[in-house]
């Protein structure tokens, strides 16, 4: 049975649109794979350290010459990379914070991108399907006033496919998530609710489609 690597990065444990939609995806996935495996990391609740000099240099230094700090840093990077390599599909919850992704998710990316292994040509994770749930408080789609400020979904598509060689299956976008809490957005509540409902439907459908593809 297939293995799903599920990452959440929202700082909110409750009321998070990205967490709610990834949960819908995971539920549908598990219904298709009752005997399957899900590896879960809550990057906000248990944040990873940012990539350090020890983590960088360990990848280019003879293991016999590694310091204790380099050994520890490389062990963490290896653990995270092996999780990614073992996954058949990847699910990422990525809310937009200040026009881009949470630093907790960036830390994970920096740890797992190792040039010559997961990064660059002949990536060990190339072709794995990944689904991104990119929630955002406002509207940043084509034709909106803030279209040029969208650095979350765009960034993830570039780094996941361009550096890791992953197959970006879909980017699901529940938007206008602040409509119910920001008075100035009150007239957008209906659109926000519709966007969230569509995101849940898309997540369930994508999980089932992907599960069927991997089981074929």
Short mmCIF file of C-alpha atoms in Angstrom, two decimals:
data_model
loop_
_atom_site.label_atom_id
_atom_site.label_comp_id
_atom_site.label_asym_id
_atom_site.label_seq_id
_atom_site.Cartn_x
_atom_site.Cartn_y
_atom_site.Cartn_z
CA UNK A 1 0.00 0.00 0.00
CA UNK A 2 1.06 3.56 -0.66
CA UNK A 3 2.68 5.87 1.89
CA UNK A 4 1.60 9.50 2.24
CA UNK A 5 3.91 12.14 3.73
CA UNK A 6 1.64 14.78 5.26
CA UNK A 7 3.07 18.14 6.35
CA UNK A 8 1.15 20.94 8.07
CA UNK A 9 2.73 24.33 8.72
CA UNK A 10 -0.05 26.61 9.97
CA UNK A 11 0.73 28.22 13.31
CA UNK A 12 -2.96 27.86 14.19
CA UNK A 13 -3.99 24.55 15.73
CA UNK A 14 -7.70 25.42 15.40
CA UNK A 15 -9.50 27.40 12.72
CA UNK A 16 -6.78 26.87 10.15
CA UNK A 17 -8.14 26.55 6.61
CA UNK A 18 -5.04 24.74 5.37
CA UNK A 19 -5.21 22.21 8.21
CA UNK A 20 -8.91 21.60 7.63
CA UNK A 21 -8.43 20.99 3.91
CA UNK A 22 -5.38 18.75 4.33
CA UNK A 23 -7.43 16.77 6.88
CA UNK A 24 -10.13 16.27 4.25
CA UNK A 25 -7.50 15.06 1.78
CA UNK A 26 -5.99 12.70 4.34
CA UNK A 27 -9.39 11.27 5.33
CA UNK A 28 -10.23 10.49 1.70
CA UNK A 29 -6.75 9.04 1.18
CA UNK A 30 -7.04 6.77 4.21
CA UNK A 31 -10.46 5.58 3.11
CA UNK A 32 -8.83 4.43 -0.13
CA UNK A 33 -5.81 2.98 1.71
CA UNK A 34 -7.06 1.53 5.02
CA UNK A 35 -3.91 -0.58 5.23
CA UNK A 36 -1.65 2.19 4.03
CA UNK A 37 0.74 4.41 5.96
CA UNK A 38 0.72 8.12 6.73
CA UNK A 39 3.85 9.86 8.01
CA UNK A 40 2.81 13.12 9.62
CA UNK A 41 4.84 16.15 10.62
CA UNK A 42 3.34 19.21 12.26
CA UNK A 43 6.04 21.71 11.43
CA UNK A 44 4.47 24.39 13.62
CA UNK A 45 3.96 22.28 16.75
CA UNK A 46 7.36 20.61 16.39
CA UNK A 47 9.47 23.05 14.35
CA UNK A 48 12.67 21.91 12.70
CA UNK A 49 15.87 23.88 13.21
CA UNK A 50 16.88 26.18 10.41
CA UNK A 51 19.63 24.88 8.19
CA UNK A 52 22.96 25.55 9.88
CA UNK A 53 26.56 25.80 8.74
CA UNK A 54 27.10 22.34 10.21
CA UNK A 55 24.25 20.94 8.15
CA UNK A 56 25.58 22.51 4.98
CA UNK A 57 29.23 21.59 5.37
CA UNK A 58 28.51 18.02 6.52
CA UNK A 59 27.18 17.22 3.06
CA UNK A 60 30.51 18.15 1.49
CA UNK A 61 32.92 16.88 4.14
CA UNK A 62 34.44 13.42 4.56
CA UNK A 63 32.31 11.66 7.21
CA UNK A 64 35.52 10.62 8.97
CA UNK A 65 36.22 14.30 9.60
CA UNK A 66 32.75 15.27 10.84
CA UNK A 67 32.44 17.13 14.11
CA UNK A 68 29.73 16.10 16.57
CA UNK A 69 27.69 19.09 15.43
CA UNK A 70 27.99 18.01 11.79
CA UNK A 71 27.03 14.44 12.66
CA UNK A 72 23.87 15.58 14.44
CA UNK A 73 22.92 18.01 11.68
CA UNK A 74 23.45 15.42 8.95
CA UNK A 75 21.51 12.80 10.90
CA UNK A 76 18.47 15.08 10.98
CA UNK A 77 18.73 15.91 7.29
CA UNK A 78 19.08 12.22 6.46
CA UNK A 79 16.00 11.33 8.54
CA UNK A 80 13.89 13.95 6.76
CA UNK A 81 15.18 13.01 3.32
CA UNK A 82 14.52 9.32 3.91
CA UNK A 83 10.92 10.15 4.88
CA UNK A 84 10.51 12.00 1.61
CA UNK A 85 12.20 9.27 -0.41
CA UNK A 86 9.99 6.59 1.15
CA UNK A 87 6.76 8.46 0.41
CA UNK A 88 4.64 7.61 -2.61
CA UNK A 89 2.85 10.97 -2.42
CA UNK A 90 3.26 14.22 -0.51
CA UNK A 91 0.62 16.53 0.98
CA UNK A 92 1.63 20.02 2.15
CA UNK A 93 -0.49 22.53 4.05
CA UNK A 94 0.96 25.96 3.32
CA UNK A 95 -0.89 29.08 4.49
CA UNK A 96 0.30 32.42 3.16
CA UNK A 97 2.09 34.50 5.79
CA UNK A 98 3.15 37.99 4.72
CA UNK A 99 2.89 37.05 1.03
CA UNK A 100 4.96 33.86 1.34
CA UNK A 101 5.18 30.49 3.12
CA UNK A 102 5.67 29.97 6.89
CA UNK A 103 9.28 29.84 8.02
CA UNK A 104 8.62 26.39 9.49
CA UNK A 105 7.93 25.03 6.01
CA UNK A 106 10.94 26.84 4.57
CA UNK A 107 13.08 25.17 7.24
CA UNK A 108 11.85 21.74 6.12
CA UNK A 109 12.59 22.55 2.49
CA UNK A 110 16.10 23.75 3.30
CA UNK A 111 16.78 20.57 5.26
CA UNK A 112 15.54 18.13 2.58
CA UNK A 113 17.07 19.80 -0.47
CA UNK A 114 20.52 18.24 -0.73
CA UNK A 115 22.17 18.88 -4.07
CA UNK A 116 23.43 15.65 -5.59
CA UNK A 117 20.79 13.61 -3.77
CA UNK A 118 17.30 15.09 -3.66
CA UNK A 119 18.20 18.31 -5.45
CA UNK A 120 19.26 18.79 -9.05
CA UNK A 121 19.52 16.23 -11.82
CA UNK A 122 18.84 12.59 -10.95
CA UNK A 123 16.93 13.56 -7.83
CA UNK A 124 16.04 10.59 -5.66
CA UNK A 125 12.51 11.99 -5.22
CA UNK A 126 11.82 13.01 -8.83
CA UNK A 127 8.35 12.27 -10.10
CA UNK A 128 6.65 11.85 -6.74
CA UNK A 129 3.23 13.54 -6.78
CA UNK A 130 2.69 16.41 -4.36
CA UNK A 131 -0.50 18.27 -3.50
CA UNK A 132 -0.26 21.73 -1.94
CA UNK A 133 -3.06 23.38 0.02
CA UNK A 134 -2.15 27.06 -0.21
CA UNK A 135 -4.65 28.99 1.89
CA UNK A 136 -4.64 32.79 2.00
CA UNK A 137 -6.54 35.48 3.82
CA UNK A 138 -7.28 37.62 0.77
CA UNK A 139 -7.52 37.24 -2.99
CA UNK A 140 -4.30 36.98 -5.00
CA UNK A 141 -5.47 35.26 -8.16
CA UNK A 142 -5.07 36.50 -11.74
CA UNK A 143 -6.69 39.88 -12.26
CA UNK A 144 -6.84 40.82 -8.57
CA UNK A 145 -5.06 43.96 -7.29
CA UNK A 146 -2.58 41.85 -5.32
CA UNK A 147 -1.82 39.27 -8.00
CA UNK A 148 1.84 40.32 -8.02
CA UNK A 149 2.18 39.75 -4.27
CA UNK A 150 1.62 35.99 -4.41
CA UNK A 151 4.92 34.39 -3.36
CA UNK A 152 3.59 31.29 -1.60
CA UNK A 153 2.03 28.92 -4.15
CA UNK A 154 4.27 30.28 -6.92
CA UNK A 155 7.39 29.70 -4.84
CA UNK A 156 6.37 26.19 -3.83
CA UNK A 157 5.62 25.16 -7.40
CA UNK A 158 9.06 26.36 -8.49
CA UNK A 159 11.07 24.82 -5.66
CA UNK A 160 9.19 21.51 -5.52
CA UNK A 161 9.36 20.89 -9.24
CA UNK A 162 12.48 22.87 -10.15
CA UNK A 163 14.81 21.74 -7.37
CA UNK A 164 13.32 18.48 -6.09
CA UNK A 165 11.83 17.29 -9.37
CA UNK A 166 8.51 16.50 -7.70
CA UNK A 167 5.39 16.34 -9.81
CA UNK A 168 3.08 19.12 -8.61
CA UNK A 169 -0.25 17.36 -9.03
CA UNK A 170 -2.38 20.25 -7.87
CA UNK A 171 -2.42 23.44 -5.84
CA UNK A 172 -5.67 23.82 -3.92
CA UNK A 173 -6.40 27.40 -2.83
CA UNK A 174 -8.98 28.23 -0.17
CA UNK A 175 -8.88 32.03 -0.16
CA UNK A 176 -10.49 35.01 1.54
CA UNK A 177 -10.10 33.09 4.81
CA UNK A 178 -10.08 36.33 6.85
CA UNK A 179 -13.51 37.41 5.62
CA UNK A 180 -15.28 36.35 8.82
CA UNK A 181 -12.82 38.13 11.11
CA UNK A 182 -11.98 41.34 9.24
CA UNK A 183 -14.92 43.80 9.22
CA UNK A 184 -13.80 45.38 5.95
CA UNK A 185 -14.19 42.00 4.25
CA UNK A 186 -17.72 41.32 5.49
CA UNK A 187 -19.20 41.46 2.00
CA UNK A 188 -16.84 38.67 0.94
CA UNK A 189 -18.05 36.07 3.45
CA UNK A 190 -20.16 34.30 0.84
CA UNK A 191 -17.26 34.08 -1.59
CA UNK A 192 -14.97 32.91 1.20
CA UNK A 193 -17.33 30.12 2.24
CA UNK A 194 -17.70 29.04 -1.38
CA UNK A 195 -13.92 28.99 -1.84
CA UNK A 196 -13.42 26.86 1.27
CA UNK A 197 -16.17 24.43 0.22
CA UNK A 198 -14.63 24.09 -3.23
CA UNK A 199 -11.22 23.45 -1.65
CA UNK A 200 -12.61 20.60 0.47
CA UNK A 201 -14.28 19.07 -2.57
CA UNK A 202 -11.10 19.39 -4.62
CA UNK A 203 -8.99 17.86 -1.84
CA UNK A 204 -11.25 14.82 -1.48
CA UNK A 205 -11.41 14.32 -5.25
CA UNK A 206 -7.66 14.70 -5.66
CA UNK A 207 -6.93 12.23 -2.86
CA UNK A 208 -9.20 9.62 -4.41
CA UNK A 209 -7.79 10.19 -7.89
CA UNK A 210 -4.21 9.96 -6.66
CA UNK A 211 -4.92 6.89 -4.57
CA UNK A 212 -6.44 5.17 -7.59
CA UNK A 213 -3.46 6.08 -9.75
CA UNK A 214 -0.94 4.73 -7.26
CA UNK A 215 -2.94 1.54 -6.75
CA UNK A 216 -3.21 0.80 -10.46
#
